[in-house]
CSV table of C-alpha atoms in Angstrom, one decimal:
chain,number,residue,atom,x,y,z
A,281,MET,CA,0.0,0.0,0.0
A,282,ARG,CA,1.0,3.6,-0.6
A,283,ALA,CA,-0.1,6.1,2.0
A,284,ILE,CA,-0.6,9.7,0.8
A,285,THR,CA,-1.0,12.5,3.3
A,286,LEU,CA,-2.2,15.8,1.9
A,287,GLY,CA,-2.4,19.3,3.5
A,288,PRO,CA,-5.7,20.4,5.1
A,289,GLY,CA,-8.4,22.0,3.1
A,290,ALA,CA,-8.1,21.9,-0.7
A,291,ASP,CA,-4.5,20.7,-1.4
A,292,LEU,CA,-4.7,20.9,-5.2
A,293,ALA,CA,-0.9,21.2,-5.7
A,294,GLY,CA,-0.2,18.2,-3.3
A,295,PHE,CA,-2.8,16.1,-5.1
A,296,ARG,CA,-1.4,16.8,-8.5
A,297,ALA,CA,2.1,16.0,-7.4
A,298,ALA,CA,1.1,12.7,-5.7
A,299,THR,CA,-1.1,11.7,-8.7
A,300,ARG,CA,1.8,12.2,-11.2
A,301,ALA,CA,4.1,10.1,-9.0
A,302,LEU,CA,1.6,7.3,-8.5
A,303,VAL,CA,0.5,7.1,-12.1
A,304,GLY,CA,4.2,7.2,-13.2
A,305,ALA,CA,4.9,4.3,-10.8
A,306,GLY,CA,1.9,2.4,-12.1
A,307,VAL,CA,0.2,2.2,-8.7
A,308,PRO,CA,-3.5,1.3,-9.1
A,309,PRO,CA,-6.2,3.1,-7.0
A,310,GLU,CA,-6.8,0.1,-4.7
A,311,ARG,CA,-3.2,0.2,-3.5
A,312,VAL,CA,-3.4,3.9,-2.4
A,313,ALA,CA,-4.6,5.2,1.0
A,314,TRP,CA,-5.4,8.9,1.0
A,315,SER,CA,-5.5,11.0,4.2
A,316,VAL,CA,-5.4,14.7,5.2
A,317,GLY,CA,-3.4,16.3,7.9
A,318,GLY,CA,0.0,17.7,6.8
A,319,ALA,CA,2.3,18.4,3.8
A,320,ALA,CA,2.0,16.0,0.9
A,321,GLN,CA,4.2,12.9,1.5
A,322,LEU,CA,4.7,9.4,0.0
A,323,PHE,CA,5.2,6.6,2.6
A,324,GLY,CA,6.2,2.9,2.3
A,325,GLU,CA,7.6,1.7,-1.0
A,326,GLU,CA,9.0,4.4,-3.3
A,327,ALA,CA,6.4,5.6,-5.8
A,328,GLY,CA,8.6,7.5,-8.1
A,329,ALA,CA,7.9,11.0,-6.7
A,330,GLY,CA,8.1,13.8,-9.3
A,331,GLY,CA,6.5,11.9,-12.1
A,332,ALA,CA,6.0,13.4,-15.6
A,333,PRO,CA,3.0,15.7,-16.1
A,334,LEU,CA,-0.2,13.8,-17.2
A,335,ARG,CA,-1.9,14.5,-20.5
A,336,LEU,CA,-5.6,14.5,-19.4
A,337,PRO,CA,-8.7,15.5,-21.4
A,338,ARG,CA,-9.8,19.1,-20.9
A,339,ALA,CA,-13.0,18.1,-19.2
A,340,LEU,CA,-11.1,16.1,-16.6
A,341,ALA,CA,-8.5,18.8,-16.1
A,342,ASP,CA,-11.4,21.2,-15.4
A,343,LEU,CA,-13.2,18.8,-13.0
A,344,VAL,CA,-10.2,18.2,-10.6
A,345,PRO,CA,-10.0,21.7,-9.2
A,346,MET,CA,-13.8,21.8,-8.7
A,347,VAL,CA,-13.8,18.6,-6.7
A,348,VAL,CA,-10.7,19.0,-4.6
A,349,PRO,CA,-12.4,21.7,-2.4
A,350,HIS,CA,-15.2,19.3,-1.5
A,351,ARG,CA,-15.4,18.3,2.1
A,352,ASP,CA,-16.0,14.6,1.4
A,353,PRO,CA,-12.9,12.7,2.8
A,354,GLU,CA,-13.0,10.3,-0.1
A,355,ARG,CA,-12.7,13.0,-2.8
A,356,TYR,CA,-9.0,12.4,-3.5
A,357,GLY,CA,-9.4,8.6,-3.8
A,358,LEU,CA,-12.4,9.0,-6.1
A,359,LEU,CA,-10.5,11.5,-8.3
A,360,TYR,CA,-7.5,9.3,-8.5
A,361,ALA,CA,-9.6,6.3,-9.5
A,362,LEU,CA,-11.1,8.4,-12.3
A,363,ILE,CA,-7.7,9.7,-13.5
A,364,TRP,CA,-6.3,6.1,-13.4
A,365,ARG,CA,-9.1,4.8,-15.7
A,366,VAL,CA,-8.7,7.7,-18.1
A,367,ALA,CA,-4.9,7.3,-18.2
A,368,ALA,CA,-5.4,3.5,-18.8
A,369,GLY,CA,-7.4,4.2,-22.0
A,370,GLU,CA,-10.9,5.3,-21.1
A,371,ARG,CA,-10.4,8.8,-22.6
A,372,HIS,CA,-14.1,9.4,-23.0
A,373,LEU,CA,-15.1,8.2,-19.6
A,374,LEU,CA,-16.5,11.6,-18.5
A,375,GLU,CA,-19.1,11.4,-21.3
A,376,VAL,CA,-20.6,8.3,-19.7
A,377,ALA,CA,-23.0,10.1,-17.2
A,378,SER,CA,-24.4,6.7,-16.0
A,379,ASP,CA,-21.0,5.6,-14.7
A,380,PRO,CA,-21.3,5.6,-10.9
A,381,LEU,CA,-17.9,7.2,-10.4
A,382,VAL,CA,-18.6,9.9,-13.0
A,383,HIS,CA,-22.0,10.6,-11.5
A,384,ARG,CA,-20.8,10.9,-7.9
A,385,LEU,CA,-17.9,13.3,-8.9
A,386,GLY,CA,-20.4,15.3,-10.9
A,387,LEU,CA,-22.6,15.8,-7.9
A,388,MET,CA,-19.6,16.9,-5.9
A,389,ARG,CA,-18.6,19.4,-8.5
A,390,LYS,CA,-22.1,20.9,-8.5
A,391,ALA,CA,-22.0,21.2,-4.7
A,392,VAL,CA,-18.7,23.1,-4.8
A,393,ALA,CA,-20.0,25.3,-7.6
A,394,ARG,CA,-23.1,26.1,-5.7
A,395,ASP,CA,-21.1,26.9,-2.6
A,396,LEU,CA,-18.9,29.3,-4.6
A,397,HIS,CA,-22.0,31.0,-6.0
A,398,LYS,CA,-23.4,31.4,-2.5
A,399,MET,CA,-20.2,32.9,-1.2
A,400,HIS,CA,-20.0,35.4,-4.1
A,401,ALA,CA,-23.7,36.3,-3.6
A,402,PHE,CA,-24.1,36.4,0.2
A,403,LEU,CA,-20.8,37.6,1.6
A,404,ARG,CA,-21.2,41.1,3.1
A,405,PHE,CA,-18.3,43.4,4.1
A,406,ARG,CA,-18.2,45.8,7.0
A,407,ARG,CA,-16.1,49.0,6.9
A,408,GLY,CA,-13.6,49.5,9.7
A,409,GLU,CA,-10.1,50.8,10.3
A,410,ASP,CA,-6.7,49.1,10.3
A,411,ALA,CA,-3.6,51.1,11.3
A,412,GLY,CA,-5.6,54.3,10.6
A,413,ALA,CA,-6.6,53.2,7.1
A,414,GLU,CA,-10.0,52.0,5.8
A,415,ARG,CA,-10.4,48.3,5.6
A,416,PHE,CA,-13.4,46.1,4.9
A,417,THR,CA,-13.9,42.8,6.6
A,418,ALA,CA,-16.4,40.0,6.0
A,419,TRP,CA,-17.3,36.7,7.8
A,420,PHE,CA,-18.5,33.6,5.9
A,421,GLU,CA,-19.0,30.0,6.8
A,422,PRO,CA,-18.7,27.9,3.6
A,423,ASP,CA,-19.8,24.3,3.3
A,424,HIS,CA,-16.6,23.3,1.5
A,425,HIS,CA,-13.0,24.3,1.3
A,426,ILE,CA,-13.5,27.1,-1.2
A,427,LEU,CA,-11.8,30.1,0.2
A,428,GLU,CA,-8.8,30.0,-2.1
A,429,ALA,CA,-11.0,29.4,-5.1
A,430,ALA,CA,-13.4,32.2,-4.2
A,431,ALA,CA,-11.0,34.9,-3.3
A,432,PRO,CA,-9.9,35.9,-6.8
A,433,PHE,CA,-13.5,36.9,-7.6
A,434,PHE,CA,-13.4,39.5,-4.8
A,435,VAL,CA,-10.0,40.8,-6.0
A,436,GLU,CA,-11.5,41.5,-9.4
A,437,ARG,CA,-14.7,43.0,-7.9
A,438,PHE,CA,-13.0,45.2,-5.2
A,439,ARG,CA,-9.4,45.7,-6.5
A,440,ALA,CA,-9.2,49.3,-5.2
A,441,LEU,CA,-10.2,48.4,-1.6
A,442,ARG,CA,-8.3,46.8,1.2
A,443,TRP,CA,-10.3,43.9,2.6
A,444,SER,CA,-10.2,40.6,4.6
A,445,ILE,CA,-12.5,37.6,4.4
A,446,LEU,CA,-12.6,35.5,7.6
A,447,THR,CA,-13.8,31.9,7.7
A,448,PRO,CA,-13.7,29.2,10.4
A,449,GLU,CA,-10.8,27.4,8.6
A,450,GLY,CA,-8.8,30.2,7.0
A,451,SER,CA,-8.7,33.9,6.0
A,452,ALA,CA,-7.9,35.8,2.8
A,453,HIS,CA,-6.4,39.3,2.8
A,454,TRP,CA,-6.0,41.9,0.0
A,455,ASP,CA,-3.9,45.0,0.4
A,456,GLY,CA,-4.5,46.5,-3.0
A,457,ALA,CA,-1.4,44.7,-4.6
A,458,ALA,CA,-1.2,41.1,-3.3
A,459,LEU,CA,-3.5,38.4,-2.1
A,460,ARG,CA,-2.4,36.3,0.9
A,461,PHE,CA,-4.0,33.6,3.0
A,462,GLY,CA,-3.8,33.2,6.7
A,463,PRO,CA,-5.1,31.3,9.7
A,464,PRO,CA,-8.8,31.0,10.7
A,465,GLY,CA,-10.7,34.1,11.8
A,466,ARG,CA,-13.5,34.7,14.3
A,467,LYS,CA,-16.8,36.4,13.7
A,468,ALA,CA,-16.0,38.5,16.8
A,469,ASP,CA,-13.2,40.1,14.9
A,470,LEU,CA,-15.7,41.9,12.6
A,471,PRO,CA,-16.0,45.7,13.0
A,472,GLU,CA,-19.2,47.0,14.4
A,473,GLY,CA,-22.1,47.7,12.0
A,474,ASP,CA,-21.5,50.9,10.0
A,475,GLY,CA,-23.4,53.5,8.1
A,476,PHE,CA,-22.9,51.5,4.9
A,477,GLU,CA,-25.0,48.6,6.3
A,478,GLU,CA,-27.7,51.1,7.3
A,479,GLY,CA,-27.9,52.4,3.8
A,480,TRP,CA,-27.9,48.9,2.3
A,481,ARG,CA,-30.9,48.0,4.6
A,482,ASP,CA,-32.8,51.1,3.5
A,483,TYR,CA,-32.1,50.2,-0.2
A,484,TYR,CA,-33.3,46.6,0.3
A,485,ALA,CA,-36.5,47.7,2.0
A,486,SER,CA,-37.2,50.3,-0.7
A,487,THR,CA,-36.9,47.7,-3.5
A,488,PHE,CA,-39.0,45.0,-1.7
A,489,ASN,CA,-42.2,44.3,-3.7
A,490,PRO,CA,-44.9,43.1,-1.4
A,491,ALA,CA,-47.1,41.9,-4.3
A,492,ARG,CA,-44.4,39.4,-5.3
A,493,THR,CA,-43.6,37.8,-1.9
A,494,ASN,CA,-42.9,34.1,-2.3
A,495,LEU,CA,-41.3,32.6,0.8
A,496,LYS,CA,-40.5,29.3,-0.9
A,497,ALA,CA,-38.7,31.0,-3.7
A,498,MET,CA,-36.9,33.3,-1.3
A,499,ARG,CA,-35.6,30.4,0.8
A,500,ALA,CA,-34.5,28.6,-2.4
A,501,GLU,CA,-32.5,31.6,-3.6
A,502,MET,CA,-31.3,32.7,-0.2
A,503,PRO,CA,-31.1,29.8,2.3
A,504,LYS,CA,-31.8,30.7,5.9
A,505,LYS,CA,-28.4,29.5,7.0
A,506,TYR,CA,-26.8,32.6,5.5
A,507,TRP,CA,-29.2,35.1,7.0
A,508,ARG,CA,-27.3,35.6,10.2
A,509,ASN,CA,-24.4,37.2,8.3
A,510,MET,CA,-26.5,39.4,6.0
A,511,PRO,CA,-27.7,42.8,7.4
A,512,GLU,CA,-30.7,43.1,5.1
A,513,THR,CA,-32.2,39.8,6.3
A,514,ALA,CA,-33.1,41.3,9.7
A,515,LEU,CA,-35.8,43.2,7.8
A,516,ILE,CA,-37.4,40.2,6.1
A,517,PRO,CA,-39.8,39.1,8.9
A,518,THR,CA,-41.3,42.6,9.1
A,519,LEU,CA,-41.4,43.0,5.3
A,520,VAL,CA,-43.2,39.7,4.9
A,521,ARG,CA,-45.6,40.4,7.8
A,522,ASN,CA,-46.6,43.7,6.2
A,523,ALA,CA,-46.7,42.3,2.6
A,524,GLU,CA,-50.5,41.8,2.6
A,525,SER,CA,-51.3,45.3,3.8
A,526,GLY,CA,-48.7,46.7,1.4
A,527,THR,CA,-50.2,44.9,-1.5
A,528,ARG,CA,-53.7,46.1,-0.6
A,529,ALA,CA,-52.4,49.7,-0.4
A,530,MET,CA,-50.9,49.4,-3.9
A,531,ILE,CA,-54.2,48.2,-5.3
A,532,GLU,CA,-56.2,50.9,-3.7
A,533,ARG,CA,-53.9,53.7,-4.7
A,534,SER,CA,-55.3,55.7,-7.6
A,535,PRO,CA,-53.5,54.9,-10.8
A,536,SER,CA,-51.8,57.7,-12.5
A,537,VAL,CA,-52.4,58.5,-16.1
A,538,PRO,CA,-49.2,58.5,-18.1
A,539,ALA,CA,-48.4,61.8,-19.7
A,540,LYS,CA,-49.2,62.0,-23.4
A,541,ARG,CA,-46.2,62.1,-25.7
A,542,ASN,CA,-46.1,64.1,-28.9
A,543,PRO,CA,-44.8,61.7,-31.6
A,544,GLU,CA,-43.8,64.6,-33.9
A,545,ARG,CA,-41.5,65.9,-31.2
A,546,ALA,CA,-40.0,62.4,-30.6
A,547,VAL,CA,-39.3,62.0,-34.3
A,548,ALA,CA,-37.7,65.5,-34.5
A,549,ALA,CA,-35.6,64.6,-31.5
A,550,MET,CA,-34.4,61.4,-33.2
A,551,ALA,CA,-33.5,63.4,-36.3
A,552,ASP,CA,-31.5,65.8,-34.2
A,553,GLN,CA,-29.4,62.8,-33.0
A,554,GLU,CA,-28.2,62.0,-36.5
A,555,PRO,CA,-24.6,63.2,-37.3
A,556,ARG,CA,-24.4,66.5,-39.1
A,557,SER,CA,-20.9,66.2,-40.4
A,558,LEU,CA,-18.3,63.6,-41.3
A,559,GLU,CA,-16.4,64.4,-38.0
A,560,ALA,CA,-19.6,63.7,-36.0
A,561,LEU,CA,-20.1,60.4,-37.9
A,562,ASN,CA,-16.5,59.4,-37.3
A,563,ALA,CA,-16.9,60.1,-33.6
A,564,ILE,CA,-19.9,57.7,-33.5
A,565,ILE,CA,-17.9,55.0,-35.4
A,566,ALA,CA,-14.9,55.4,-33.1
A,567,ARG,CA,-17.0,54.9,-30.0
A,568,SER,CA,-18.8,51.8,-31.3
A,569,GLU,CA,-17.8,48.3,-30.2
A,570,PRO,CA,-16.8,45.9,-33.0
A,571,LEU,CA,-19.5,43.6,-34.1
A,572,VAL,CA,-17.1,40.7,-33.9
A,573,PRO,CA,-14.9,41.1,-30.7
A,574,GLY,CA,-11.1,41.4,-31.0
A,575,ALA,CA,-10.4,44.5,-33.0
A,576,THR,CA,-8.2,47.1,-31.4
A,577,GLN,CA,-10.0,50.1,-32.8
A,578,ALA,CA,-12.3,51.3,-35.5
A,579,VAL,CA,-10.4,52.3,-38.7
A,580,LEU,CA,-12.0,55.5,-40.1
A,581,GLY,CA,-11.9,56.7,-43.7
A,582,GLU,CA,-9.1,59.0,-44.8
A,583,GLY,CA,-9.1,61.8,-47.3
A,584,PRO,CA,-10.7,65.2,-48.1
A,585,VAL,CA,-14.4,65.9,-48.3
A,586,GLY,CA,-15.3,66.6,-51.9
A,587,ALA,CA,-12.7,64.2,-53.3
A,588,THR,CA,-13.2,63.3,-56.9
A,589,LEU,CA,-12.5,59.6,-56.3
A,590,ALA,CA,-13.5,57.5,-53.3
A,591,PHE,CA,-12.0,54.0,-52.9
A,592,VAL,CA,-14.0,51.5,-50.8
A,593,GLY,CA,-12.3,48.3,-49.7
A,594,GLU,CA,-13.4,45.3,-47.6
A,595,GLN,CA,-12.2,45.8,-44.0
A,596,PRO,CA,-9.1,46.8,-42.2
A,597,GLY,CA,-6.2,44.3,-42.0
A,598,ASP,CA,-3.7,43.7,-39.2
A,599,GLN,CA,-1.6,46.7,-39.8
A,600,GLU,CA,-4.6,49.0,-40.3
A,601,ASP,CA,-6.0,47.8,-37.0
A,602,ARG,CA,-2.8,48.6,-35.2
A,603,GLN,CA,-2.2,52.0,-36.8
A,604,GLY,CA,-5.8,53.1,-37.1
A,605,ARG,CA,-5.4,54.1,-40.8
A,606,PRO,CA,-6.9,52.5,-43.9
A,607,PHE,CA,-4.7,50.8,-46.6
A,608,VAL,CA,-1.3,50.9,-44.8
A,609,GLY,CA,-0.6,47.2,-44.9
A,610,PRO,CA,0.8,45.1,-47.8
A,611,ALA,CA,-2.4,45.4,-49.8
A,612,GLY,CA,-2.6,49.2,-49.1
A,613,GLN,CA,1.1,49.6,-50.2
A,614,LEU,CA,0.3,47.8,-53.5
A,615,LEU,CA,-2.7,50.0,-54.0
A,616,SER,CA,-0.6,53.2,-53.4
A,617,ARG,CA,1.9,52.1,-56.0
A,618,ALA,CA,-0.8,51.3,-58.6
A,619,MET,CA,-2.5,54.6,-57.9
A,620,GLN,CA,0.7,56.4,-58.5
A,621,GLU,CA,1.3,54.6,-61.8
A,622,ALA,CA,-2.3,55.5,-62.8
A,623,GLY,CA,-1.7,59.2,-62.1
A,624,ILE,CA,-4.0,59.3,-59.1
A,625,ASP,CA,-3.0,61.4,-56.1
A,626,ARG,CA,-3.7,59.3,-53.0
A,627,SER,CA,-3.7,62.4,-50.7
A,628,ALA,CA,-6.5,63.9,-52.9
A,629,SER,CA,-8.6,60.8,-52.8
A,630,TYR,CA,-10.9,59.4,-50.1
A,631,LEU,CA,-10.1,55.8,-48.9
A,632,THR,CA,-12.4,53.8,-46.6
A,633,ASN,CA,-13.7,50.3,-46.0
A,634,ALA,CA,-17.1,48.7,-46.0
A,635,VAL,CA,-16.5,47.2,-42.6
A,636,LYS,CA,-14.8,49.4,-40.0
A,637,HIS,CA,-13.3,46.8,-37.6
A,638,PHE,CA,-10.7,44.0,-38.2
A,639,LYS,CA,-12.1,40.5,-38.1
A,640,PHE,CA,-9.5,37.8,-37.6
A,641,GLU,CA,-8.5,34.4,-36.3
A,642,GLU,CA,-5.5,33.9,-34.1
A,643,ARG,CA,-3.0,31.3,-35.2
A,644,GLY,CA,-0.1,31.4,-32.8
A,645,LYS,CA,1.2,35.0,-32.7
A,646,ARG,CA,-0.4,35.8,-36.1
A,647,ARG,CA,-3.8,37.4,-36.7
A,648,ILE,CA,-5.2,35.9,-39.9
A,649,HIS,CA,-7.8,37.9,-41.7
A,650,GLN,CA,-11.3,36.5,-41.9
A,651,LYS,CA,-13.8,37.6,-44.6
A,652,PRO,CA,-16.8,39.4,-43.1
A,653,THR,CA,-20.2,37.8,-43.5
A,654,ALA,CA,-23.1,39.4,-45.4
A,655,GLY,CA,-24.8,40.1,-42.0
A,656,GLU,CA,-21.7,41.9,-40.8
A,657,VAL,CA,-21.5,44.0,-44.0
A,658,SER,CA,-25.1,44.9,-43.6
A,659,HIS,CA,-24.4,46.0,-40.0
A,660,TYR,CA,-21.9,48.6,-41.1
A,661,ARG,CA,-23.8,49.6,-44.3
A,662,TRP,CA,-25.5,52.7,-42.8
A,663,TRP,CA,-22.2,54.1,-41.7
A,664,LEU,CA,-20.8,53.7,-45.3
A,665,ASP,CA,-23.9,55.3,-46.9
A,666,ARG,CA,-23.7,58.4,-44.6
A,667,GLU,CA,-19.9,58.6,-45.0
A,668,LEU,CA,-20.1,58.7,-48.8
A,669,ASP,CA,-23.0,61.2,-48.5
A,670,PHE,CA,-20.8,63.6,-46.5
A,671,VAL,CA,-17.7,63.1,-48.7
A,672,GLY,CA,-19.7,63.5,-52.0
A,673,PRO,CA,-17.3,61.9,-54.4
A,674,ARG,CA,-17.8,62.1,-58.2
A,675,LEU,CA,-16.8,58.4,-58.6
A,676,VAL,CA,-16.8,55.5,-56.1
A,677,VAL,CA,-14.3,52.8,-56.9
A,678,ALA,CA,-15.3,49.4,-55.3
A,679,LEU,CA,-12.3,47.2,-54.5
A,680,GLY,CA,-13.5,43.7,-54.4
A,681,ALA,CA,-16.8,41.7,-53.9
A,682,THR,CA,-17.4,42.8,-50.3
A,683,ALA,CA,-17.3,46.5,-51.3
A,684,VAL,CA,-19.7,45.8,-54.1
A,685,LEU,CA,-22.1,44.0,-51.7
A,686,ALA,CA,-22.0,47.0,-49.3
A,687,LEU,CA,-22.6,49.5,-52.1
A,688,THR,CA,-25.4,47.5,-54.0
A,689,GLY,CA,-26.9,45.3,-51.3
A,690,LYS,CA,-26.5,42.2,-53.4
A,691,ALA,CA,-23.7,39.9,-54.6
A,692,VAL,CA,-22.3,41.0,-58.0
A,693,PRO,CA,-19.7,38.8,-59.8
A,694,ILE,CA,-16.5,40.9,-60.2
A,695,THR,CA,-15.4,39.3,-63.4
A,696,ARG,CA,-18.6,40.1,-65.2
A,697,ALA,CA,-19.2,43.6,-63.7
A,698,ARG,CA,-15.6,44.8,-63.7
A,699,GLY,CA,-15.5,48.4,-65.0
A,700,PRO,CA,-18.0,51.4,-64.9
A,701,PHE,CA,-21.1,50.7,-62.7
A,702,ARG,CA,-24.0,52.7,-61.3
A,703,PHE,CA,-24.4,52.3,-57.5
A,704,GLU,CA,-28.0,53.0,-56.5
A,705,ARG,CA,-28.9,52.5,-52.8
A,706,PHE,CA,-31.2,54.5,-50.6
A,707,HIS,CA,-30.8,58.2,-51.1
A,708,ASN,CA,-27.2,57.8,-52.5
A,709,ARG,CA,-26.7,57.7,-56.2
A,710,PHE,CA,-23.1,57.3,-57.2
A,711,GLU,CA,-21.3,56.7,-60.5
A,712,GLY,CA,-19.0,53.8,-59.8
A,713,PHE,CA,-16.3,51.6,-61.0
A,714,ILE,CA,-15.7,47.9,-60.0
A,715,THR,CA,-12.3,46.3,-59.8
A,716,VAL,CA,-10.5,43.7,-57.7
A,717,HIS,CA,-9.1,44.2,-54.2
A,718,PRO,CA,-5.3,44.6,-54.1
A,719,SER,CA,-5.1,41.7,-51.6
A,720,TYR,CA,-6.3,39.5,-54.4
A,721,LEU,CA,-3.2,40.3,-56.4
A,722,LEU,CA,-1.0,39.3,-53.4
A,723,ARG,CA,-2.5,35.8,-53.2
A,724,LEU,CA,-1.9,35.0,-56.9
A,725,PRO,CA,1.0,32.7,-57.9
A,726,ASP,CA,4.1,34.6,-59.0
A,727,GLU,CA,3.7,33.8,-62.7
A,728,ALA,CA,0.2,35.4,-62.8
A,729,LYS,CA,1.0,38.5,-60.7
A,730,ALA,CA,2.5,40.7,-63.4
A,731,GLU,CA,-0.4,40.3,-65.8
A,732,ALA,CA,-3.0,40.8,-63.1
A,733,TYR,CA,-1.2,43.9,-61.7
A,734,ALA,CA,-1.1,45.5,-65.1
A,735,ALA,CA,-4.8,44.9,-65.5
A,736,PHE,CA,-5.4,46.5,-62.1
A,737,VAL,CA,-3.4,49.6,-63.0
A,738,ASP,CA,-5.3,49.8,-66.3
A,739,ASP,CA,-8.6,49.7,-64.2
A,740,LEU,CA,-7.3,52.6,-62.1
A,741,CYS,CA,-6.3,54.6,-65.2
A,742,ARG,CA,-9.9,54.2,-66.6
A,743,ALA,CA,-11.4,55.2,-63.2
A,744,GLU,CA,-9.1,58.3,-63.0
A,745,ALA,CA,-10.2,59.4,-66.5
A,746,LEU,CA,-13.9,58.8,-65.7
A,747,GLY,CA,-13.6,60.7,-62.5
A,748,ARG,CA,-11.9,63.6,-64.2
A,749,GLU,CA,-14.6,63.6,-66.8
A,750,LEU,CA,-17.4,63.6,-64.2
A,751,ALA,CA,-15.7,66.4,-62.3
A,752,GLY,CA,-15.4,68.5,-65.4
C-alpha cells in the first residue's frame, strides 16, 4: 500500500504531485490510501515522486480543481480512480454520465460550484479601520474548502479596496497589490455595524415588492443558514408580515395616467441625433464596439471631403487595426503604387472600408484575416452610406466583392461587372467603378501576378479618366 497524506483543506498542488508520482509508478487506486493532515508525502515503498505531467482530457482537467475543495474525505481517492481509468485508455469516460464514479464526482462538482456561488452572492463586508486606514472585513461559513478558489472573484470586484475575508478554517487578505491567505478568523473580529450597512438595509427595503412575496422562492435563492451574516435579512420578517397590507395599499392607490407624448417631437428629437458632419459620424464610429470582438479600434476613412475619387475596400487588416489608418498594410502599399502609376494622387482621394473593424482568427502569434459575412457587411452599411454622403465623391471605386455588396446590397460577380457601374442604394446615387481588391493580387502565384497587376493599373487609369470627366 502507498499512503498519501495531503495538506488540510483543498490541497490541489499536493494532489497533482502525488497523482503524477503514483501514475508514473503504475500504482493502481486500490493500493493507495489517502489522508489529510499535513504536507503531501509518500510513505512505504517508493512511488517515483516527481513523475512526468499527465496529459488529461480538458473536461477532466477542469473537473479536478472543482472537486478537490469538496469536504468529502473520499474525494482524493475518487478523483485518482477516475484519473487512473482515463490514463489507462478510457479517454471518453466523462461522457458516460451513467457511470457511478462519474455521477458521484459530478454531484460533488455541482455542490462546490453552488457553494462558490453562495459565497459570491451572500458575503457582506463591514467597513472598519486598520492602522488608521480604511479596511473592509467579512465573515463567511462555507460548506466546502472554497476560500482560495473564491478569493480571486473579490480581488477583481474590489481591487481598489483593502479587505479581509474571515472563515472558520482560514482567511484571505487583499492589500491592493497582493492576495495572501492566513489562519482561521473569528466572527467576533468583525467591525461593528457601520453606516454603509444602514444604507444597504434602506435600499433593500425600498426595492422589496410586497405583491411578489414568495417565501418558498426566497428560501431557495437565499437559504436561511446565510441570513445571520447578512444585514438586510433582519428586515425580512417585518417586510413579509406587512406584505399583505402593502399589496392592498398598492391596489387601492389611484392609478396615475401617463403623460401623453407628442410623436412629432419624438421624431424630431431622433432626427437631431443624426450626425451633421463627417467628423460627428466618425466620432460615433470610433465609440462603437466591434460587431465581432477582437479589433483594437475602428479604422476610419481618410481623405478630403469633396474628393473626386473615393475608394471602398473590404475591411481593415492587421496593420490597419494597429495603426488606425486605412490601406497601410501590404495590400494598401500595393494600392498606393498602382494609384501612382495610374496618375491618381492618394492624398487627394478618399479611402475607406465597407466594414470598420478588423475580423481575424489567431494562429499562434499571427492574426489571420477572416472575410466578413453578409450580415456583418449589412451591420456597417448605414455608416458607409452616410460617410459617402458627407464626402460627396464624383466616382466611387469598389475594390472587391465585399465593397460591391456593401454598395449595392447584393452579390455581384467581379469578373462580369468589372468596369464602370452605377451604385444606387437608398438616397445615395453614385457613379461607380468595380475592380479587384489589391489583396487578391498578393494571393496570386508569381507567374500570374505581373499580368493581373497590369490589368489592375489599367482599371485605375480608366477610373481616373472617368472621375476627371465627371468632375469637369
